XYZ file of C-alpha atoms in Angstrom:
716
model
C 87.018 91.327 105.087
C 83.744 93.135 104.168
C 83.228 96.643 104.194
C 79.530 96.762 103.919
C 76.622 94.250 104.533
C 73.176 95.389 103.738
C 70.254 93.490 102.407
C 67.283 94.212 100.011
C 64.151 92.138 99.966
C 65.628 88.976 98.488
C 69.237 89.735 98.013
C 72.041 90.125 100.639
C 74.896 92.645 99.668
C 78.371 92.559 100.745
C 81.276 94.507 99.415
C 85.106 93.430 100.200
C 87.861 95.847 100.370
C 88.905 94.782 96.983
C 85.679 96.210 95.577
C 84.043 92.939 95.049
C 80.277 92.921 95.610
C 78.601 89.635 96.512
C 75.129 89.273 96.023
C 73.583 86.397 97.496
C 69.964 85.175 96.627
C 68.102 84.334 99.897
C 64.173 84.818 99.405
C 62.877 84.613 103.045
C 59.228 83.565 102.224
C 60.236 80.497 100.286
C 62.579 77.516 100.541
C 64.049 78.224 97.079
C 64.915 81.377 95.022
C 62.582 82.145 92.172
C 61.812 84.814 89.710
C 59.098 86.539 91.690
C 58.148 90.233 91.481
C 59.998 90.671 94.867
C 63.264 89.152 93.405
C 62.854 91.212 90.286
C 62.313 94.517 92.604
C 65.637 93.545 94.691
C 67.760 92.737 91.522
C 66.808 95.954 89.966
C 67.770 97.874 93.284
C 70.901 96.091 93.402
C 71.788 96.667 89.793
C 71.028 100.511 90.630
C 73.440 100.638 93.372
C 76.396 98.951 91.538
C 76.042 101.503 88.835
C 76.631 104.321 91.355
C 79.886 102.600 92.599
C 81.966 103.581 89.502
C 85.894 102.798 89.936
C 84.875 101.401 93.620
C 83.644 98.180 91.757
C 85.738 95.753 90.768
C 83.789 92.689 90.076
C 80.541 91.031 91.267
C 79.565 87.372 92.410
C 76.378 85.997 92.423
C 75.651 83.318 95.077
C 72.855 81.823 97.056
C 72.258 80.995 100.774
C 69.810 78.171 99.722
C 70.504 74.590 99.082
C 69.968 75.437 95.343
C 71.542 78.130 93.678
C 68.204 79.511 91.940
C 65.082 77.509 90.949
C 63.974 79.653 88.199
C 60.522 80.964 87.297
C 57.753 80.767 89.602
C 55.563 77.762 88.246
C 52.457 78.717 90.234
C 52.565 82.275 88.482
C 52.916 80.654 84.996
C 50.156 78.317 85.949
C 48.003 81.294 86.303
C 49.011 82.995 83.331
C 46.066 83.144 80.736
C 46.220 84.132 77.240
C 44.527 87.257 77.886
C 47.614 88.049 80.003
C 50.082 87.317 77.642
C 51.167 91.089 77.556
C 52.068 91.031 81.299
C 54.165 88.025 81.143
C 55.983 89.617 77.918
C 56.631 92.649 80.041
C 57.764 90.582 83.041
C 60.078 88.259 80.793
C 61.617 91.479 79.065
C 61.949 93.124 82.354
C 64.061 90.207 83.714
C 66.250 89.760 80.803
C 66.904 93.686 80.438
C 68.199 93.320 84.120
C 70.525 90.119 83.381
C 71.719 92.288 80.215
C 72.598 95.070 82.462
C 74.459 92.729 84.904
C 76.715 91.200 81.828
C 77.502 94.698 80.756
C 78.322 96.366 83.922
C 81.857 96.663 82.748
C 83.584 94.658 85.451
C 83.724 90.738 85.647
C 80.791 88.815 86.976
C 81.009 85.547 88.280
C 78.170 82.673 89.278
C 79.291 80.769 92.528
C 77.079 77.611 92.342
C 77.063 75.891 95.733
C 73.750 74.364 94.801
C 71.756 73.340 91.354
C 71.180 75.928 88.792
C 68.282 74.749 86.572
C 66.011 76.615 84.300
C 65.797 80.280 85.086
C 68.716 79.581 87.795
C 71.120 78.559 85.116
C 69.805 81.301 83.021
C 70.954 84.160 85.527
C 74.532 81.892 85.491
C 74.721 82.237 81.724
C 74.456 86.131 82.204
C 77.663 85.961 84.108
C 81.036 85.813 82.450
C 82.534 83.053 84.432
C 80.695 80.141 86.258
C 82.287 78.072 89.119
C 80.309 75.042 90.691
C 80.969 73.029 93.635
C 81.958 69.355 93.095
C 78.988 67.759 94.542
C 77.178 64.538 93.331
C 73.872 66.243 94.177
C 74.473 69.287 92.035
C 72.732 69.525 88.561
C 73.179 72.143 85.665
C 70.947 72.681 82.683
C 67.675 73.946 81.169
C 65.126 71.333 81.746
C 62.237 73.790 80.341
C 61.266 71.450 77.555
C 60.185 68.821 80.003
C 57.592 71.186 81.121
C 56.242 72.059 77.844
C 58.236 75.593 77.901
C 61.434 76.900 76.662
C 64.020 78.702 78.414
C 62.750 82.318 78.268
C 65.387 84.341 80.528
C 67.924 84.272 77.684
C 68.596 80.819 77.885
C 68.066 80.047 74.202
C 70.020 82.976 72.970
C 73.004 82.502 75.115
C 73.601 78.712 74.730
C 73.474 78.917 70.861
C 76.055 82.061 71.044
C 78.101 79.838 73.748
C 77.953 76.452 72.413
C 76.869 76.935 68.656
C 73.434 76.076 67.362
C 73.870 72.247 67.150
C 75.388 71.524 70.554
C 72.827 74.047 72.072
C 69.945 72.374 70.551
C 71.170 68.671 70.842
C 72.978 68.754 74.218
C 70.818 71.468 76.335
C 67.560 72.805 74.837
C 65.657 69.834 73.134
C 66.684 67.043 75.593
C 66.548 69.212 78.629
C 69.151 67.351 80.422
C 70.058 68.145 84.161
C 73.915 67.550 83.800
C 76.329 66.521 86.719
C 79.047 68.914 87.380
C 81.683 67.112 85.584
C 79.715 66.711 82.450
C 78.683 70.240 82.596
C 82.252 71.083 82.625
C 83.329 69.119 79.778
C 80.216 70.507 77.728
C 81.236 74.094 78.503
C 78.098 74.840 80.706
C 80.478 75.771 83.569
C 84.120 77.044 83.600
C 85.512 75.488 86.756
C 84.819 73.133 89.654
C 86.009 73.597 93.276
C 85.952 70.973 95.996
C 83.724 72.705 98.501
C 81.347 75.458 99.145
C 84.210 77.290 100.931
C 86.290 77.500 97.922
C 83.624 79.219 95.887
C 84.135 82.898 96.763
C 87.771 82.633 97.080
C 87.974 80.988 93.496
C 85.485 83.658 92.123
C 87.746 86.551 93.452
C 90.755 85.081 92.122
C 89.174 84.988 88.550
C 87.889 88.687 88.736
C 91.515 89.910 90.001
C 92.879 87.990 86.824
C 90.187 88.846 84.396
C 89.471 92.907 84.988
C 88.084 93.192 81.439
C 86.043 90.228 81.153
C 83.278 90.306 78.595
C 80.711 87.962 77.042
C 82.011 86.410 73.737
C 78.816 88.001 71.814
C 79.866 91.331 73.036
C 83.313 90.983 71.916
C 82.023 90.470 68.411
C 82.969 86.487 68.342
C 81.019 84.572 65.756
C 78.575 81.904 66.847
C 80.454 78.555 66.874
C 79.765 76.718 64.034
C 77.907 79.558 62.248
C 74.523 80.617 61.975
C 71.356 79.420 60.374
C 72.814 81.198 56.943
C 75.965 78.912 57.150
C 75.614 76.383 54.130
C 76.113 73.469 56.557
C 73.906 74.258 59.034
C 71.075 75.333 56.495
C 71.411 72.319 54.913
C 70.180 70.060 57.822
C 67.572 72.519 59.040
C 64.639 70.749 57.310
C 66.028 67.481 58.571
C 65.783 68.868 62.032
C 62.115 69.707 61.409
C 61.320 66.179 60.403
C 63.138 64.554 63.064
C 61.104 66.467 65.639
C 57.885 65.479 63.743
C 58.936 61.843 63.770
C 59.862 61.878 67.255
C 56.540 63.118 68.554
C 54.687 61.119 65.865
C 52.089 63.977 65.468
C 51.237 64.345 69.080
C 50.549 68.027 70.254
C 54.061 68.864 71.885
C 54.920 72.303 70.593
C 57.799 73.218 72.988
C 60.369 71.387 70.895
C 59.423 73.117 67.822
C 59.302 76.293 69.493
C 62.819 75.994 70.974
C 63.919 75.035 67.254
C 62.443 77.990 65.629
C 63.718 80.380 68.465
C 67.129 78.972 68.190
C 67.468 79.171 64.579
C 65.843 82.706 64.239
C 68.281 83.835 67.247
C 71.418 83.355 65.108
C 69.998 85.639 62.374
C 69.587 88.841 64.336
C 71.483 90.718 66.912
C 71.415 89.753 70.610
C 68.482 92.095 71.682
C 66.254 91.345 68.687
C 67.139 87.566 69.482
C 65.963 88.056 73.101
C 62.630 89.533 71.634
C 62.314 86.416 69.511
C 62.826 84.193 72.338
C 60.281 85.795 74.519
C 57.583 85.718 71.873
C 58.201 81.982 71.508
C 58.034 81.331 75.476
C 55.037 83.476 75.865
C 53.139 81.368 73.462
C 53.945 78.186 75.276
C 53.460 79.596 78.666
C 49.957 80.916 77.961
C 49.017 77.879 76.217
C 47.248 74.714 77.717
C 49.826 72.114 77.101
C 52.433 73.596 79.512
C 49.922 74.140 82.069
C 48.925 70.606 81.977
C 52.143 69.364 81.967
C 53.152 71.661 84.896
C 50.166 70.925 87.034
C 50.830 67.089 86.786
C 54.612 66.749 86.714
C 55.528 69.593 89.183
C 52.481 70.161 91.465
C 50.836 66.954 91.654
C 53.903 65.074 91.826
C 55.112 67.568 94.666
C 51.819 66.933 96.453
C 52.008 63.246 96.365
C 55.965 63.090 97.418
C 55.074 65.637 100.213
C 52.625 62.981 101.706
C 49.353 64.171 100.945
C 48.061 60.887 100.739
C 49.964 59.708 103.958
C 47.921 59.116 107.278
C 49.179 61.841 109.915
C 50.502 61.101 113.285
C 52.966 58.162 112.774
C 56.718 58.230 112.743
C 59.007 58.043 109.480
C 59.523 54.349 108.822
C 62.490 52.589 107.111
C 62.607 48.911 106.236
C 65.953 47.230 106.870
C 65.071 43.502 105.681
C 62.834 42.514 102.857
C 61.619 38.940 102.244
C 60.662 38.783 98.346
C 58.434 35.730 97.868
C 58.918 34.657 94.069
C 61.937 35.168 91.995
C 60.532 35.600 88.686
C 60.769 38.800 86.673
C 58.750 40.832 88.947
C 60.289 39.413 92.085
C 63.928 39.777 90.884
C 62.994 43.431 89.889
C 61.715 44.143 93.613
C 64.700 42.418 95.193
C 67.189 44.399 92.967
C 64.994 47.671 93.745
C 65.227 46.983 97.560
C 68.929 46.393 97.424
C 69.814 49.345 95.577
C 68.581 51.339 98.395
C 70.430 49.433 101.081
C 67.918 46.903 102.149
C 69.034 43.396 103.142
C 66.871 41.107 100.922
C 66.101 37.319 101.082
C 64.895 36.151 97.670
C 62.653 33.012 97.974
C 61.448 30.870 95.442
C 60.428 27.115 95.143
C 64.042 25.888 94.985
C 67.317 27.330 95.164
C 68.074 27.462 91.561
C 65.194 29.307 90.838
C 65.979 32.141 93.313
C 69.624 32.025 91.790
C 68.156 32.977 88.535
C 66.126 35.934 90.084
C 69.334 37.080 91.465
C 70.972 36.692 88.041
C 68.746 39.557 86.851
C 70.570 41.861 89.470
C 73.777 40.724 88.223
C 73.145 41.468 84.821
C 71.476 45.065 85.441
C 74.495 45.888 87.769
C 76.897 44.592 85.261
C 75.658 46.905 82.370
C 75.982 49.801 84.807
C 79.594 49.131 85.616
C 80.529 48.320 81.877
C 78.865 51.838 80.968
C 81.000 53.681 83.967
C 77.803 54.536 85.951
C 78.766 52.408 89.002
C 82.163 50.900 90.320
C 82.656 47.176 90.368
C 82.994 47.419 94.145
C 79.714 49.303 94.498
C 78.007 46.546 92.425
C 79.388 43.712 94.193
C 78.033 45.443 97.628
C 74.430 45.578 96.190
C 74.661 41.976 95.176
C 75.771 40.981 98.525
C 72.540 42.257 100.016
C 70.762 39.654 97.889
C 70.428 36.083 99.268
C 68.662 33.587 97.059
C 66.857 30.955 99.171
C 64.288 28.159 99.292
C 64.286 28.050 102.995
C 61.535 29.860 105.064
C 63.954 29.991 107.769
C 66.254 32.491 105.871
C 63.450 34.994 106.194
C 63.545 35.491 110.100
C 63.063 39.129 111.313
C 62.092 40.380 107.879
C 60.332 43.623 108.392
C 58.960 43.662 104.933
C 57.308 41.033 102.837
C 56.648 41.592 99.203
C 54.817 38.717 97.558
C 55.487 38.432 93.717
C 54.126 35.171 92.705
C 51.530 34.394 89.928
C 48.048 36.016 89.949
C 46.562 33.122 91.649
C 44.611 34.147 95.015
C 45.274 30.454 96.592
C 48.865 30.503 95.782
C 49.287 34.022 97.391
C 47.258 33.204 100.492
C 49.581 30.155 100.742
C 52.979 31.729 100.357
C 52.183 34.243 102.876
C 50.864 31.764 105.312
C 54.025 30.042 105.165
C 56.194 32.942 106.246
C 53.906 34.719 108.826
C 55.293 32.957 111.890
C 58.718 33.568 110.851
C 59.055 37.240 109.870
C 58.868 40.213 112.386
C 55.570 40.604 114.378
C 54.946 44.019 112.800
C 56.457 43.500 109.353
C 54.453 45.074 106.540
C 52.780 42.468 104.486
C 52.379 43.331 100.724
C 51.254 41.899 97.720
C 52.497 42.941 94.380
C 49.038 41.877 92.657
C 47.836 43.947 89.624
C 44.287 43.183 89.909
C 43.245 40.912 92.741
C 41.535 42.680 95.505
C 43.614 43.161 98.631
C 40.692 42.453 101.171
C 40.132 39.087 99.526
C 43.761 38.088 99.614
C 43.853 39.102 103.254
C 40.646 37.337 104.150
C 42.155 34.237 105.730
C 45.421 35.736 107.189
C 45.550 36.536 111.047
C 47.071 40.042 110.575
C 44.942 41.553 107.985
C 45.704 45.114 109.300
C 49.225 44.650 108.159
C 48.342 43.521 104.456
C 48.622 46.225 101.981
C 49.010 46.077 98.048
C 52.382 47.285 96.448
C 51.653 46.952 92.762
C 55.100 47.617 91.075
C 55.447 48.143 87.485
C 57.863 46.547 85.230
C 60.851 46.789 84.817
C 60.676 47.435 88.674
C 64.197 48.911 88.768
C 63.567 51.560 86.227
C 59.719 52.357 86.753
C 59.017 54.964 89.020
C 55.558 54.134 90.323
C 54.139 52.254 93.021
C 50.481 51.794 93.304
C 49.625 51.400 97.002
C 46.190 49.418 97.659
C 44.434 49.865 101.006
C 42.292 46.864 101.783
C 39.190 47.005 104.018
C 41.091 46.148 107.233
C 44.503 47.596 106.375
C 45.696 49.956 109.162
C 46.577 53.648 108.837
C 49.784 52.782 110.549
C 50.658 50.126 107.550
C 49.702 52.553 105.017
C 52.113 55.050 106.462
C 54.792 52.469 106.423
C 54.160 51.442 103.113
C 54.256 54.987 101.873
C 57.536 55.606 103.467
C 58.910 52.607 101.901
C 57.895 53.546 98.459
C 60.134 56.863 99.138
C 62.790 54.838 100.714
C 62.870 52.752 97.523
C 62.946 56.284 95.490
C 59.601 55.544 93.795
C 56.497 57.842 93.570
C 53.673 56.283 95.609
C 49.822 56.834 94.636
C 47.176 55.592 97.194
C 44.082 53.880 95.690
C 41.161 52.001 97.242
C 40.685 48.351 97.124
C 38.642 47.070 93.867
C 39.228 44.719 91.052
C 41.828 45.953 88.854
C 42.634 48.966 91.145
C 43.212 51.993 89.070
C 45.994 51.699 86.906
C 45.114 48.257 85.458
C 41.251 49.138 85.353
C 41.857 52.029 83.204
C 44.406 50.861 80.880
C 42.032 47.921 80.243
C 39.530 50.380 78.499
C 42.376 51.314 75.905
C 43.300 48.094 75.093
C 39.568 46.572 74.412
C 38.868 49.794 72.560
C 41.524 49.133 70.255
C 40.545 45.615 69.842
C 36.818 46.663 69.047
C 38.144 49.004 66.299
C 39.698 45.753 64.543
C 36.194 44.196 64.681
C 35.055 47.250 63.198
C 37.054 46.920 60.096
C 39.658 49.659 60.954
C 42.963 49.448 59.242
C 45.225 48.326 62.102
C 47.848 50.606 60.775
C 45.454 53.408 61.577
C 44.808 52.269 65.114
C 48.754 52.210 65.560
C 48.971 55.727 63.880
C 46.233 57.144 66.073
C 47.915 55.689 69.245
C 51.140 57.571 68.434
C 49.327 60.845 67.403
C 47.370 60.769 70.665
C 50.901 60.828 72.232
C 51.013 57.141 73.620
C 54.605 55.633 73.534
C 53.553 52.787 71.618
C 50.665 51.587 69.276
C 47.829 50.051 71.389
C 48.231 46.831 69.431
C 51.720 46.411 69.981
C 51.112 46.990 73.914
C 48.362 44.468 73.680
C 50.791 41.995 72.265
C 53.381 42.697 74.912
C 50.811 42.265 77.782
C 49.317 39.211 76.186
C 45.871 39.377 74.532
C 44.432 36.974 77.136
C 45.058 39.517 80.056
C 42.231 41.895 79.186
C 39.889 38.722 78.638
C 41.100 37.573 81.901
C 40.329 40.828 83.927
C 37.028 41.408 81.937
C 35.736 37.912 83.069
C 36.886 38.748 86.793
C 34.770 42.129 86.460
C 31.986 39.903 85.177
C 32.035 37.775 88.079
C 31.876 40.600 90.605
C 28.839 42.139 88.687
C 27.159 38.809 88.956
C 27.920 38.715 92.451
C 26.362 42.022 93.058
C 23.235 41.272 91.158
C 24.171 43.209 88.058
C 25.752 42.541 84.763
C 28.834 43.782 83.000
C 27.939 45.357 79.523
C 29.667 43.464 76.623
C 32.457 45.169 75.006
C 32.891 44.812 71.255
C 36.649 44.204 71.783
C 35.973 41.123 73.632
C 35.115 39.004 70.809
C 38.026 40.131 68.856
C 40.517 39.079 71.575
C 38.794 35.675 72.079
C 39.026 35.258 68.393
C 42.656 36.064 68.288
C 43.524 33.746 71.480
C 41.190 30.743 70.949
C 40.568 30.758 67.374
C 43.680 32.054 65.679
C 46.240 30.934 68.453
C 47.824 34.475 68.396
C 47.850 35.331 72.068
C 50.843 37.324 72.605
C 54.479 38.349 71.729
C 55.926 35.702 74.023
C 53.931 33.166 72.184
C 55.399 34.054 68.906
C 52.483 35.942 67.496
C 49.757 38.482 68.191
C 48.676 41.381 66.287
C 52.223 41.737 64.986
C 54.573 39.025 63.660
C 57.794 38.289 65.625
C 60.589 37.098 63.675
C 63.451 36.023 65.911
C 61.415 37.381 68.815
C 61.559 40.861 67.611
C 58.529 42.838 66.494
C 57.950 42.984 62.766
C 55.080 44.016 60.590
C 51.389 43.619 61.561
C 50.136 40.045 60.829
C 48.743 40.071 57.544
C 46.039 37.230 58.501
C 44.461 40.182 60.575
C 42.997 41.315 57.148
C 41.580 37.793 56.221
C 39.757 37.236 59.654
C 38.886 40.871 60.122
C 38.524 42.625 56.654
C 39.283 46.105 56.384
C 36.121 48.334 55.686
C 36.221 50.692 52.542
C 35.360 53.504 54.603
C 38.536 55.757 55.489
C 38.960 55.898 59.378
C 38.687 59.225 60.989
C 41.857 59.474 63.097
C 40.502 62.306 65.240
C 37.759 59.658 66.591
C 40.334 56.932 66.854
C 42.464 59.103 68.967
C 39.618 60.377 71.025
C 38.340 56.997 71.603
C 41.551 55.658 72.995
C 41.961 58.823 75.207
C 38.312 59.143 76.288
C 38.188 55.391 77.123
C 40.945 55.874 79.713
C 39.602 59.174 80.909
C 36.058 58.348 81.310
C 36.930 55.185 83.347
C 39.134 57.513 85.521
C 36.019 59.496 86.484
C 34.287 56.137 87.407
C 37.163 55.264 89.579
C 36.712 58.663 91.308
C 32.868 57.811 91.723
C 33.790 54.360 93.168
C 36.287 55.714 95.632
C 39.024 53.703 93.984
C 40.721 57.200 93.249
C 41.395 59.526 96.284
C 42.630 62.538 94.605
C 43.344 63.759 91.073
C 46.855 63.968 91.723
C 47.128 60.317 92.195
C 45.112 59.994 88.976
C 47.411 62.232 87.013
C 50.674 60.874 88.198
C 49.562 57.372 88.072
C 48.496 57.280 84.722
C 51.528 59.208 83.385
C 54.031 57.067 85.331
C 51.999 53.883 85.276
C 50.155 53.403 82.045
C 51.792 55.844 79.587
C 49.034 58.348 79.289
C 50.220 61.017 77.034
C 52.626 63.547 78.689
C 50.899 66.438 77.013
C 47.384 65.823 78.543
C 48.694 66.101 82.367
C 47.137 62.778 82.944
C 43.673 61.245 83.186
C 41.889 63.733 85.357
C 43.801 66.910 84.097
C 42.632 66.013 80.454
C 39.010 66.867 81.651
C 40.373 69.803 83.675
C 42.502 71.243 80.783
C 40.102 70.256 77.946
C 39.357 73.221 75.401
C 36.150 74.741 76.603
C 36.095 73.070 79.887
C 34.036 70.185 81.288
C 31.131 70.969 79.426
C 33.073 70.586 76.011
C 34.552 67.319 77.234
C 31.094 66.024 78.089
C 29.808 66.983 74.787
C 32.567 65.191 72.817
C 32.061 62.240 74.943
C 28.323 61.978 74.236
C 29.129 62.404 70.323
C 31.366 59.503 70.846
C 28.583 57.597 72.560
C 26.241 58.296 69.930
C 28.555 57.002 67.266
C 30.298 54.127 69.100
C 28.247 52.819 71.973
C 27.150 53.908 75.526
C 30.470 52.910 77.132
C 31.374 56.286 76.095
C 28.482 57.993 77.868
C 29.567 60.715 80.572
C 29.369 59.561 84.212
C 26.948 61.269 86.349
C 29.497 63.186 88.270
C 30.386 65.148 85.285
C 26.860 65.832 84.281
C 26.240 67.270 87.861
C 29.453 69.403 87.356
């Protein structure tokens, strides 16, 4: 029974007869609670009121009326914070941390009752409580993922996790990986203290703990040492240089300052008192929050992705669609992955190939993936078997009867693709979505002779399909809005992130990544040391060296796509300019017989099928010049090649939004995370668009007209 029930702007206040005050976060203006000015004012007022209660106050419980406990800092505010406003952000961060410090030193037990996820700033609030209780929900997550946004936990997360878990565990388990833990894992790690079965049990359990622990305090306020010791402890001090080296190695020289700032803040925090440590943490946080890299990452990975998933590219006026029965045509690597991805979300799947044995081999892929998940304890055997039962290997068109989704995943041969569609049109549902998984062939051409061109669309999956998040949806000239809406919903149903692009050879992702591939080949022809090319790739932030990527994709693929572009240009009465990389790739494939990793050799050697050293014969065919390569130029050539082609995709109407460009480039072609994506690279370029154009022109003057800034940039 409560004795009072009042509300400030974002916090509801209730006090029970036992003297426990329940503060419920409930911002009426947002679907989630964030650290806004209104929240700050509300918490300050609540703390002032708590301080007046004296002996009438026996404890405090923090909980939430939202689905999540607390979402943390307002990313919109952070995005708008410039270096000139660093002082304002410092004041706000210090003020918020001062309130949390008041909370944990009230002199009564404080409990966080987590009915929903507590990530980032939300978990930092929970850390300021003496006890943390969470509901046993598979959807609930606990952690400090700020590093994934180019930030560090600036609300006390660094200081408190180090003092709670010790320096090593805090860094390796929480701060540097940014892991969002499931409830049981969070309990085992010590991030929470108790799990209850349901939300109704939270307040009861919290009240019981308060009653049993009237003198609760934080371990750092009881004078307890940091677990494992401080930076001065010989065992820890000895490995600190190694930690710095590991970070440098992990990021290969790419500009990712957040991990370095986290390490510095954590180490320094062990050498000073709590309040000084908090000030150190704020300094490192503000440096990141006002810098360009966190803004790039926040824009793309949060706001752009949110825009996409909310349906910004989906036509309005159509009901939400769900597919129930998918016919997957082709049981090779891509088809097998598509079939598994459909089954994972509960779709029934007919996996068709030229014969049943080939279709069964496609299902074997699902058996292998699910078997590994069972062995790792991520899935039960019963669950895996239920998913496998949804996939029916077949060679018979009759088994596709009634399918409401068709996904073709055969070889990149237009005639073959048209043939397999023609075979099934009379069998599948009359309103089925007809999708091709082509990566380069125009959708309009593939639909040319089909009677249902309005139902035809491109769904370009990325390999491995069951792990890659992106789907590139390609809209043909006759694709209806209804089909696009269905395809968009199907992508979300498959737990993928869909970008919507226009039709044209290579679409967006294949067209853009092609420029990076042939640029690296051109460098070989110029006499650049191949090791420098790979080093420049990694320093730019790409996940693998560009020559290694070429080997994986096959060196003949760029040549094939370039040939297709050349044919299109001729049909349009123009010519495709030669690229200096074409000659190198042609020589590697036709003269030297080293087309790919699968074939046993490319730019690298592959003993036992595994990538080894760069092939020594490269130096004989393409001698390295005596000039030392300018790594800055090499990095920029790779980055600018993709970014400039993105601008051309906007001009050509292939891209419909910068959000699609950013998210598509990050998730689909491995464009460096720190940039925020190929469009954000221009928007966030130091000095703005004018500086980007100037640098592009420098590259054009030195390396060729392919780097000439497109007209839209010059007009801007």
